[in-house]
Coordinates of C-alpha atoms and ligand atoms in Angstrom, one line a residue:
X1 CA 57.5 33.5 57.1
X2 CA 58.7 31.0 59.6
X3 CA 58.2 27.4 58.6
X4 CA 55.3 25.3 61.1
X5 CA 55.6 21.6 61.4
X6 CA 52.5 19.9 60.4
X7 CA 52.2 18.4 64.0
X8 CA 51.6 22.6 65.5
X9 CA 49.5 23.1 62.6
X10 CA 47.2 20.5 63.7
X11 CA 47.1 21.5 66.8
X12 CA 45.0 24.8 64.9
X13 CA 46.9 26.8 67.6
X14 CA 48.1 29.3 64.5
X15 CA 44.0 29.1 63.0
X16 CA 43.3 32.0 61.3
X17 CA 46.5 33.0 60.2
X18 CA 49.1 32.4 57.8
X19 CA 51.3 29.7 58.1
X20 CA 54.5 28.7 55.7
X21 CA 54.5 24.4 55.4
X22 CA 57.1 21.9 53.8
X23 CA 56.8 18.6 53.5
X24 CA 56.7 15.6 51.4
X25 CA 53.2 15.1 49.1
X26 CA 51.4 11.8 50.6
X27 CA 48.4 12.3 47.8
X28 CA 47.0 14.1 46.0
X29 CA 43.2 13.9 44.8
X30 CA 40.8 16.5 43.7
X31 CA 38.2 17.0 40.9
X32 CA 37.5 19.9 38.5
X33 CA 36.8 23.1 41.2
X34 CA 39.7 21.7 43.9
X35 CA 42.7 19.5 44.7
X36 CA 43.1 18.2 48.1
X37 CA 46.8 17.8 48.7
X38 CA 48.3 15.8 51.7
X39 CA 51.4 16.8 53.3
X40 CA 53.3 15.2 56.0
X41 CA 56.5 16.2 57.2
X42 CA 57.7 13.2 59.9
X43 CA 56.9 15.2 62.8
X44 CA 53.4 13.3 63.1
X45 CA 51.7 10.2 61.5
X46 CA 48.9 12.7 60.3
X47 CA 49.0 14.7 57.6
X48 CA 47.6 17.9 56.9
X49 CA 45.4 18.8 54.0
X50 CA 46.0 21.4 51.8
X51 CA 43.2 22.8 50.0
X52 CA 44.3 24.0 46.1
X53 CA 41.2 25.5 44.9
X54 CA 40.7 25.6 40.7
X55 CA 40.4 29.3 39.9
X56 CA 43.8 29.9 42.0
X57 CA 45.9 27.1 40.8
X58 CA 45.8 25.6 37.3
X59 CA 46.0 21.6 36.4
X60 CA 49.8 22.8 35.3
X61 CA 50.6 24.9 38.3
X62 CA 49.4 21.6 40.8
X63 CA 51.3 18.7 37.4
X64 CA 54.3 18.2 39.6
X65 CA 52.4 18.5 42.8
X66 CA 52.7 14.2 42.8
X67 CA 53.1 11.4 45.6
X68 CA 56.5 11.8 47.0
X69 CA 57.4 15.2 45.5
X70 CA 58.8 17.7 48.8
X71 CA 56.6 20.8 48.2
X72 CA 56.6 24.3 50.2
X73 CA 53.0 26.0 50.5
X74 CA 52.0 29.1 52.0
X75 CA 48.2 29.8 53.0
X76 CA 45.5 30.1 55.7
X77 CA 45.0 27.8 58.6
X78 CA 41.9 27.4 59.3
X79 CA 38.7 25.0 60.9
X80 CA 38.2 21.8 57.7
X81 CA 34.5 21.7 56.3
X82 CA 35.3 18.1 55.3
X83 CA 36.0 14.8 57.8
X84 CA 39.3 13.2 58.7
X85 CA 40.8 16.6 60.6
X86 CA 39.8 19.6 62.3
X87 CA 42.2 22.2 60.3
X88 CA 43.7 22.5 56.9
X89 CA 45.3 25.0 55.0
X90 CA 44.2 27.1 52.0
X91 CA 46.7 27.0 49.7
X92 CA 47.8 30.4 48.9
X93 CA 51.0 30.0 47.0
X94 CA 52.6 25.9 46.5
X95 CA 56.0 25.5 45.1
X96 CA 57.5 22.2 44.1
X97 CA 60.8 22.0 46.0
X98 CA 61.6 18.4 44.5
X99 CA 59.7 16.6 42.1
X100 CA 59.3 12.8 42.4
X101 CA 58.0 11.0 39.2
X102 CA 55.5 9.2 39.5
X103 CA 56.3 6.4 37.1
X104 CA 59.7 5.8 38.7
X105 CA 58.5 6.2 42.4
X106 CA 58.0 3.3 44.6
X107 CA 56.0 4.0 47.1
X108 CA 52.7 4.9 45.7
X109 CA 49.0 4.8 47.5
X110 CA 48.6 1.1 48.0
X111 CA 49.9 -0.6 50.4
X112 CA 53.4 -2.3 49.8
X113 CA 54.6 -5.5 52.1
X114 CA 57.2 -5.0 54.6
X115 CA 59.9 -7.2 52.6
X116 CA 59.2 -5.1 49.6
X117 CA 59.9 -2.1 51.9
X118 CA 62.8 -3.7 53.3
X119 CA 64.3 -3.3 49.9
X120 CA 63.6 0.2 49.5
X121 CA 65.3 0.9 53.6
X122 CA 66.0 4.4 52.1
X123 CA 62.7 5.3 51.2
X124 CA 60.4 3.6 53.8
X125 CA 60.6 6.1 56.7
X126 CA 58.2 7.5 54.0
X127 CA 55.6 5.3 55.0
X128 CA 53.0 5.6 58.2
X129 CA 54.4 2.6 59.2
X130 CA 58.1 3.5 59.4
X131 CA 57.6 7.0 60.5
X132 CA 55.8 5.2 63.3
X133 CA 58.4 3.4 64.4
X134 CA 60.7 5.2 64.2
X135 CA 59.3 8.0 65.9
X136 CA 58.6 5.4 68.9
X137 CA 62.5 4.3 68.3
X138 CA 63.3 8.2 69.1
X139 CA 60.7 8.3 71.9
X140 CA 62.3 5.4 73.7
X141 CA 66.0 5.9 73.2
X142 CA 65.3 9.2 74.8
X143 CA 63.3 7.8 77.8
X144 CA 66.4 5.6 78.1
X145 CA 68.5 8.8 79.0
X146 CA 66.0 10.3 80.7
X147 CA 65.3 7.3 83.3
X148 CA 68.7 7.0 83.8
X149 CA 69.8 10.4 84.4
X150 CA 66.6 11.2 86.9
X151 CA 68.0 7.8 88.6
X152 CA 71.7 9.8 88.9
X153 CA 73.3 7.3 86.3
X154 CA 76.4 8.3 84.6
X155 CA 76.3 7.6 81.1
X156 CA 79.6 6.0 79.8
X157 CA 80.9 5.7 76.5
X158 CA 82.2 1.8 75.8
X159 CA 84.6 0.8 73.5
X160 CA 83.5 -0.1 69.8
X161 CA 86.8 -1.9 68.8
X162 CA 87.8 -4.1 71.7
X163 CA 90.9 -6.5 72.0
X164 CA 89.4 -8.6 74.3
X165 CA 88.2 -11.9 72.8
X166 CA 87.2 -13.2 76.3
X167 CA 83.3 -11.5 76.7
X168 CA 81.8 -14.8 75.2
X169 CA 78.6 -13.4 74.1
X170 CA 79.0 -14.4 70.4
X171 CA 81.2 -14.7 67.6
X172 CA 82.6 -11.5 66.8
X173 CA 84.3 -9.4 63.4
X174 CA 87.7 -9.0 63.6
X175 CA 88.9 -5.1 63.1
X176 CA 92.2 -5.1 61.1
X177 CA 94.1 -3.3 58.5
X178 CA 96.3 -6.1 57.2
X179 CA 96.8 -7.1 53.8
X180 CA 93.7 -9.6 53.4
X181 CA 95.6 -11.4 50.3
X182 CA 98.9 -11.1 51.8
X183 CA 98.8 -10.6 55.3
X184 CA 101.9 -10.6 57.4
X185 CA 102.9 -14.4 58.7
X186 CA 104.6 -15.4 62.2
X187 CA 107.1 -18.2 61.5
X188 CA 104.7 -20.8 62.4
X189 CA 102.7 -19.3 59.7
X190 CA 99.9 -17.7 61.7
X191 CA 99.0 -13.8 60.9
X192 CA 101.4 -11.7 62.6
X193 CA 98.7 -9.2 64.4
X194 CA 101.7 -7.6 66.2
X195 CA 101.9 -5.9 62.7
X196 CA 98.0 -4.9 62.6
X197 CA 96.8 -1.5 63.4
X198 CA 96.4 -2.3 67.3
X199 CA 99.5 -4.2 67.6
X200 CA 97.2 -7.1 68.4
X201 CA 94.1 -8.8 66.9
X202 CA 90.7 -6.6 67.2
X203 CA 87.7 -6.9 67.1
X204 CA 84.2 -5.3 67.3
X205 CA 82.6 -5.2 70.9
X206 CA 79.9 -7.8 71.3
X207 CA 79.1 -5.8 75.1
X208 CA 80.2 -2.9 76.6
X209 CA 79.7 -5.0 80.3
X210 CA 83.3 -5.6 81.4
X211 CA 84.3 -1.5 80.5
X212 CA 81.1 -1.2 82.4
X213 CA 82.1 -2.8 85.3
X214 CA 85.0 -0.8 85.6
X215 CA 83.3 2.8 85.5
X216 CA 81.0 1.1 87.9
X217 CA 83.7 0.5 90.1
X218 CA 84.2 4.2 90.8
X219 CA 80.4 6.3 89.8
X220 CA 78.0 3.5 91.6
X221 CA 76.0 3.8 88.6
X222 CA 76.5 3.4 85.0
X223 CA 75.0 2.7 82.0
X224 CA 76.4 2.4 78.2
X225 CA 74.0 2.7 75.4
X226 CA 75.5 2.0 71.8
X227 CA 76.0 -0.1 68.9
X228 CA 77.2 -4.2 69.2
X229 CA 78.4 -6.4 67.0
X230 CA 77.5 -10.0 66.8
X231 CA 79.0 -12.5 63.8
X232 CA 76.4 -15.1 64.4
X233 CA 74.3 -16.6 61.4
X234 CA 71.4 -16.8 63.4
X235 CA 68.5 -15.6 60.5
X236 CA 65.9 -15.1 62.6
X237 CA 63.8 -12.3 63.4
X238 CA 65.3 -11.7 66.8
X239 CA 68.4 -11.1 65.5
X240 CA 71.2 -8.6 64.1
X241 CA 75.0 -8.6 63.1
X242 CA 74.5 -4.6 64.3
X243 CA 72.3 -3.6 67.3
X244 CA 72.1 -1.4 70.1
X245 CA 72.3 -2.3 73.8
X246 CA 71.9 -0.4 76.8
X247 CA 73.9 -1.8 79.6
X248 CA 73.5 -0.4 83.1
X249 CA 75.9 -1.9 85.9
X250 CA 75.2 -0.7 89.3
X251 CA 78.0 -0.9 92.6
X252 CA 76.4 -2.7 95.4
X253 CA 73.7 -4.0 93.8
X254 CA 72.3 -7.8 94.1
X255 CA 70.3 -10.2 92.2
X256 CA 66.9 -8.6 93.6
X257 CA 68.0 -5.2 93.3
X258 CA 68.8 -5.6 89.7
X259 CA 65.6 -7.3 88.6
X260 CA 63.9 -4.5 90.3
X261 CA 65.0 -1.9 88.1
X262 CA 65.0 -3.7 85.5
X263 CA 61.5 -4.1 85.5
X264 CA 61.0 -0.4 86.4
X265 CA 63.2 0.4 84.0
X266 CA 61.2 -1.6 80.9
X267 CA 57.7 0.0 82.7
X268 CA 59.3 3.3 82.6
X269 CA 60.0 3.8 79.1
X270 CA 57.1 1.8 77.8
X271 CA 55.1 4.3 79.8
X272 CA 56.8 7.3 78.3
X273 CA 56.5 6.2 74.9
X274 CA 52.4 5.6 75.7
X275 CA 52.7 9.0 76.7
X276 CA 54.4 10.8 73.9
X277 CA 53.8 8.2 71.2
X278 CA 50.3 7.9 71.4
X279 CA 49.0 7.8 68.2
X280 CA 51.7 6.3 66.5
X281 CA 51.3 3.6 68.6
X282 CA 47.6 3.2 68.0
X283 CA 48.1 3.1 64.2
X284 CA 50.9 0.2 64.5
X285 CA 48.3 -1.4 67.0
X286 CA 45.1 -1.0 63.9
X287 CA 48.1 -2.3 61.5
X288 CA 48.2 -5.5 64.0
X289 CA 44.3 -5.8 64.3
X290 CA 44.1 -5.8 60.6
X291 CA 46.9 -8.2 59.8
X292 CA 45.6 -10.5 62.7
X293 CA 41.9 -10.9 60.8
X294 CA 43.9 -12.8 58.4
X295 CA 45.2 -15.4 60.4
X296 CA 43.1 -18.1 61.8
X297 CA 41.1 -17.6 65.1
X298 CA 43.6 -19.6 67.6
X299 CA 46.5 -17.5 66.7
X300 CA 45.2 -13.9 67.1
X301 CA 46.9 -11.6 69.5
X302 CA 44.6 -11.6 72.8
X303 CA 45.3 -8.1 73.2
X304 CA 45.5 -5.3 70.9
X305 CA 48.7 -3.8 71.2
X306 CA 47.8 -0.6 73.4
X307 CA 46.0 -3.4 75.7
X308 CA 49.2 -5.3 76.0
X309 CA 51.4 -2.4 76.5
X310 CA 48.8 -1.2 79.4
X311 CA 49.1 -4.6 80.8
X312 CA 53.1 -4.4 81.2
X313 CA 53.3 -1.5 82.9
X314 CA 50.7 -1.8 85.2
X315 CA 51.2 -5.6 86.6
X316 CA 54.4 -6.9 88.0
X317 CA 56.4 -9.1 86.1
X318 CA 56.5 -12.3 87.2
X319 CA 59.8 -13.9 89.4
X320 CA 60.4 -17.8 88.9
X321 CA 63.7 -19.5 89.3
X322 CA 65.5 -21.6 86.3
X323 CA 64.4 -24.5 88.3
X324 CA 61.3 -23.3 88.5
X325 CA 60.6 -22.8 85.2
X326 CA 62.3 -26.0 84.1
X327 CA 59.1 -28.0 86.3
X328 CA 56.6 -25.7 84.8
X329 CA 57.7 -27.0 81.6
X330 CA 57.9 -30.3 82.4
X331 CA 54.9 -30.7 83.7
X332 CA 53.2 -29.1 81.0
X333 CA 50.2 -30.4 79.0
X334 CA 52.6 -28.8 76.2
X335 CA 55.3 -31.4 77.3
X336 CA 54.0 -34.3 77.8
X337 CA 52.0 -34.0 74.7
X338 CA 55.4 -33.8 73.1
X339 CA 55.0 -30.6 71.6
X340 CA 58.1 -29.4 72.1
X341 CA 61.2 -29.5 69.3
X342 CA 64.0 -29.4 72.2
X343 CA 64.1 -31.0 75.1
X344 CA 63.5 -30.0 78.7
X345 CA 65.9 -31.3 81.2
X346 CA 67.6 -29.2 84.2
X347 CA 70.6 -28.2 82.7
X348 CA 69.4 -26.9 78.8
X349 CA 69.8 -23.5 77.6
X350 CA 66.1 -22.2 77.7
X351 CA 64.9 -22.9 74.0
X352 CA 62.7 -19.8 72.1
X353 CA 59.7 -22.1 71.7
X354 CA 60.4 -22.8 76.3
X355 CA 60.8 -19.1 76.8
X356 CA 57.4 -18.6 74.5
X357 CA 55.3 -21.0 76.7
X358 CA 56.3 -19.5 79.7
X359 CA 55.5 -15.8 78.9
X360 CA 53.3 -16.6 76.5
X361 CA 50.8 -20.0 77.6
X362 CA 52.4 -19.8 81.4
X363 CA 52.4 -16.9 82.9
X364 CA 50.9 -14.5 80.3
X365 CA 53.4 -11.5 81.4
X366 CA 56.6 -10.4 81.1
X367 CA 58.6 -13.3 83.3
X368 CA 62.2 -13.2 85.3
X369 CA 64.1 -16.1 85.1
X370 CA 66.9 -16.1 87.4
X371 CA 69.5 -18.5 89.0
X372 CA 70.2 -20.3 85.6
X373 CA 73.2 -23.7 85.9
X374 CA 76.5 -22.1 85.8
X375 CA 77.7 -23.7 82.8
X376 CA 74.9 -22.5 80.7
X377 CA 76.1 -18.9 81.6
X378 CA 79.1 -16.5 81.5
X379 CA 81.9 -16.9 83.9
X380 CA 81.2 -13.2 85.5
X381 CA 78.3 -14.4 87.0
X382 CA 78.1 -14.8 90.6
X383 CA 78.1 -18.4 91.5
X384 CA 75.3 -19.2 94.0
X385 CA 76.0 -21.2 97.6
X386 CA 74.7 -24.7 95.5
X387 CA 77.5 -24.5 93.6
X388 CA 75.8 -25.3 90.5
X389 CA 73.7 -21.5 89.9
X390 CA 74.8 -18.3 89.4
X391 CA 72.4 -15.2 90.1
X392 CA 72.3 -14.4 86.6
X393 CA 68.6 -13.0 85.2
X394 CA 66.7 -13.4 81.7
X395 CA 63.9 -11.4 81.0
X396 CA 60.9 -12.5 78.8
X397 CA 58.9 -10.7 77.2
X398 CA 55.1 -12.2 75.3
X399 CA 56.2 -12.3 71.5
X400 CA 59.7 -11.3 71.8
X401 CA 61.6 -13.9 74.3
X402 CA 64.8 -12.7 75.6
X403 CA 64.4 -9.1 76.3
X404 CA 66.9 -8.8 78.9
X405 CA 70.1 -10.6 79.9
X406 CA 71.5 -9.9 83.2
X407 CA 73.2 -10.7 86.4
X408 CA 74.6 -9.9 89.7
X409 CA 78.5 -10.2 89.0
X410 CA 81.3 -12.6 90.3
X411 CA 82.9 -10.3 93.1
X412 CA 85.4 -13.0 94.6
X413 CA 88.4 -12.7 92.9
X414 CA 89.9 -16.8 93.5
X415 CA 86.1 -17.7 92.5
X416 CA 86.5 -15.7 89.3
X417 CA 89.8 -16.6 88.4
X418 CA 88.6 -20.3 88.8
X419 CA 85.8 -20.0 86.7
X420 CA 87.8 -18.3 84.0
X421 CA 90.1 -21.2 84.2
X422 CA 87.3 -23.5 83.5
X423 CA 86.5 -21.3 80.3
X424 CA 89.7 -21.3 78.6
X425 CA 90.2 -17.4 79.5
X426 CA 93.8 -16.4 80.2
X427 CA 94.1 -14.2 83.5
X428 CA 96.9 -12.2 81.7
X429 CA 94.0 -11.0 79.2
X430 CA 91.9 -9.8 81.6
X431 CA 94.5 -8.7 84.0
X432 CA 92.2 -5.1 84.2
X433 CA 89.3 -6.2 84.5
X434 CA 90.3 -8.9 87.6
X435 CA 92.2 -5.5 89.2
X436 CA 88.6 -4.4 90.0
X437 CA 88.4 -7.1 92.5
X438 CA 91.9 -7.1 93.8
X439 CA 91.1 -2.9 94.4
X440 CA 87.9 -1.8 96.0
X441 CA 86.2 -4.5 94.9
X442 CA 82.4 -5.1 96.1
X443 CA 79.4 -6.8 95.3
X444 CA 77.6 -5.3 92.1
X445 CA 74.8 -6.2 89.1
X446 CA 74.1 -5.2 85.8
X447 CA 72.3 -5.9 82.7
X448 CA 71.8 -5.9 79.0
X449 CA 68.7 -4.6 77.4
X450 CA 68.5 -5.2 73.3
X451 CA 67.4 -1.7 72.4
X452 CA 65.6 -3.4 69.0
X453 CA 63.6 -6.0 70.8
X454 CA 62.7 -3.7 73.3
X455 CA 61.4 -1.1 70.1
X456 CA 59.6 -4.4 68.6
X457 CA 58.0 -5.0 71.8
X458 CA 56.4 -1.6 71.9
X459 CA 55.8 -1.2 68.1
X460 CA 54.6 -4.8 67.8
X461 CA 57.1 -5.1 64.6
X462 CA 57.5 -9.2 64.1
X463 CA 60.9 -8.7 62.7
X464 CA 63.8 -7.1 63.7
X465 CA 65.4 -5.8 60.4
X466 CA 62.0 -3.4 60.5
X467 CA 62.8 -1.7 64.0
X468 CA 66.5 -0.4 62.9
X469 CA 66.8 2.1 60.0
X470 CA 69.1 -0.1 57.9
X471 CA 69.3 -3.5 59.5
X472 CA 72.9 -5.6 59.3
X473 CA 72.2 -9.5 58.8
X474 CA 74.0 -12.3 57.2
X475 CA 74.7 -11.0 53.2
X476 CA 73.2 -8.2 54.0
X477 CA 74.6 -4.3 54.6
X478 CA 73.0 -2.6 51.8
X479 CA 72.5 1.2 52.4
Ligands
LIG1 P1 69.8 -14.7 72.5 O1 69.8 -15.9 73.3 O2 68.4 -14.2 72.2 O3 70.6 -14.8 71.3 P2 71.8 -13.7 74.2 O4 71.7 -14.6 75.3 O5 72.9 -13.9 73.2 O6 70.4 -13.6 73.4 P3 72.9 -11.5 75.7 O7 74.3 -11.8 75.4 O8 72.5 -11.7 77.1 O9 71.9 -12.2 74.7 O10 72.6 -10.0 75.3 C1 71.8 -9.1 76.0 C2 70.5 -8.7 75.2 O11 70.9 -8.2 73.9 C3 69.6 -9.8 74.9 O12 68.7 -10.0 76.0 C4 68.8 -9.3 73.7 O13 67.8 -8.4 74.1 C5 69.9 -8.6 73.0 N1 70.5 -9.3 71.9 C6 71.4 -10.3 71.9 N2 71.8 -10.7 70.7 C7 71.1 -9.9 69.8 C8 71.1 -9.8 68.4 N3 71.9 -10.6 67.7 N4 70.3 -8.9 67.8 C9 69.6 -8.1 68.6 N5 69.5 -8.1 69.9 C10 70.3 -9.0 70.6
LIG2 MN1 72.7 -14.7 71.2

């Protein structure tokens, strides 16, 4: 017989008839006439319950039958007498496929803390939690694709290991295969990379932008989707040494243009993940409600999570200048009450707790920042007709911040190569890049989307490390 996935068994579509399951045992309770066994195999946050009655199956047929034990039953689908679901299966034959001891297994019926599961990475998709997220991680790394391609994208494939130094995103980990005890010295007693793998010094990509910018250059449309690598110690819980960014860069394509699909980009895959995730993201919104009755009155989410969600895709974000935003803040009861850390001048890097009151107090939506001072900013960025802006975009999303970093880019080749200058970078090391404006070049706009804030956004996860399967953060890579 043909194994069914617990989420077409619940469906009942096969009730009535036989049906082959495997899965992993959730519980398992029962008293002296029948055991009511819970299976769930991943494919939905439900389970379905298996029905071992007595005089079929004896205490030592059902001993191994424990929490966490992966278990093959045959039986009969049919309509449940009891509550909780509409079909269930009666057990006809169960066979123990891997037994899980139930004095050595972690995860047993209570609930377990989200540090504790951290611990046990290899073991917590196991949980309703974790199979909810990262069902809703699958659901929107496919929309990704799927917005993309109905848009006429190409879908590029970046470099991992990059030689370039000059992206200036963040500290990045060098690539080599020299002798770390002994590595090969120039005579001025620096490491010789000419000797390294590469012939040069390497490193991990902190952006796939630049390489981006090239394919643009020649398909219109691109977009990149894979891992990054940043060194910084930054322990927060917006942060990862190891995440995934989706990087569209689009030929003749401004400021405005840019912000648009962003935003219909962000709606577009939050929607499809309402549509295809809906009960997983109900649960993770009841797990919200229920952690929020423990916190005091003043800091409980608004909105429950399906509300917020709801709320993003169906209202436009909201469009404010750097300047603008900077008087919002300073005129701010929050300001002037001094309840700021940082602070707010024209000219500062937006602070988290500045990019919270604006989404958050402010504007209550997802906000656009755009035309931020140049020297805050990247030198690809195209510099406005002030002089002292570029048309780059941040996007901020309620609970998250940063969601999106973006910008039209830097077209004019002696406006580039001046602001490289005023960076340090040498022309020589981005000779390929600076050919894309000495051949064909035109005016164009990308972005970078954190694929991990965007999955905390829509799961409601407070930290990072819980929306990648094994997160990557300072003295941590275990798994
Ligand atoms: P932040 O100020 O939050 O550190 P950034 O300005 O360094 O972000 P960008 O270089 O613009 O970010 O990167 C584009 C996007 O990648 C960000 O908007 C964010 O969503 C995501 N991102 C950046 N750094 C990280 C990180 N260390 N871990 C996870 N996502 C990140
Ligand atoms: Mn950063």
């Amino acid at each position: 017989m043909q194994r069914t996935k617990v989420k077409d068994l619940l469906s009942g579509a096969a009730a009535g008839q036989d049906v082959l399951l495997k899965g992993w045992v959730r519980t398992k309770r029962g008293n002296k006439y029948v055991n009511f066994i819970a299976v769930n195999d991943g494919s939905t946050i439900n389970n379905i319950q298996v029905v071992a009655d007595a005089n079929n199956f004896s205490e030592e047929a059902l001993k191994d039958v424990t929490t966490g034990a992966a278990v093959s039953i045959s039986g009969e689908l049919v309509a449940s007498q009891g509550k909780g679901q509409a079909f269930e299966v009666q057990a006809k034959t169960i066979e123990v496929l891997g037994k899980a001891d139930p004095e050595a297994y972690p995860l047993q019926k209570k609930a377990h803390s989200l540090e504790f599961l951290r611990e046990i990475a290899h073991l917590r998709f196991r949980t309703n939690t974790f199979g909810a997220v990262f069902r809703v991680r699958n659901t929107l790394a496919f929309a990704v694709h799927r917005f993309f391609n109905e848009k006429g994208f190409v879908y590029m494939h970046t470099p991992i290991i990059t030689a370039s130094d000059a992206e200036g995103a963040g500290e990045m980990f060098r690539v080599t295969t020299l002798d770390p005890i002994n590595p090969p010295k120039t005579e001025d007693g620096q490491v010789n990379y000419t000797e390294d793998f590469f012939g040069k010094a390497t490193n991990l990509t902190v952006s796939g932008q630049l390489e981006g910018e090239l394919a643009a250059m020649a398909f219109s449309d691109i977009y990149t989707f894979g891992p990054t690598f940043r060194a910084e110690n930054s322990n927060t819980t917006r942060h990862l040494a190891e995440f995934w960014m989706i990087e569209p860069e689009m030929a003749f394509y401004d400021l405005k243009m840019n912000a648009d699909l962003a935003e219909e980009f962000i709606k577009y895959i939050i929607r499809y993940a309402l549509e295809n995730n809906r009960e997983d993201i109900e649960f993770l919104g009841q797990r919200l409600t229920e952690e929020d009755k423990a916190k005091p009155q003043n800091e409980r989410q608004e909105m429950t999570l399906l509300e917020k969600l709801e709320f993003v895709v169906n209202n436009d974000f909201e469009r404010v200048t750097y300047t603008e935003a900077i008087d919002i803040l300073l005129n701010s009861n929050h300001y002037k009450k001094k309840k700021f850390q940082y602070d707010v001048k024209w000219g500062i890097d937006l602070q988290s707790e500045h990019e919270r009151y604006l989404v958050e107090k402010h504007f209550k939506k997802p906000v656009i920042v755009t035309d931020y001072p140049k020297d805050i900013k990247a030198f690809y960025m195209r510099l406005n007709d002030d002089g002292k802006t570029v048309a780059a975009m941040d996007i901020l999303a309620p609970g998250i911040g940063e969601i999106v970093g973006g910008s039209q880019r830097e077209e004019r080749l002696d406006i580039l190569v001046e602001r490289m200058k005023g960076v340090g970078i040498h022309e020589e090391d981005l000779w390929w890049y600076l050919d894309t404006r000495r051949f064909g070049g035109c005016p164009h706009a990308g972005f970078g989307l954190g694929f991990e804030r965007m999955v905390q956004f829509v799961t409601g996860m407070g930290n990072i490390r819980d929306v990648i399967p094994f997160p990557r953060t300072p003295q941590n890579a275990e798994f």
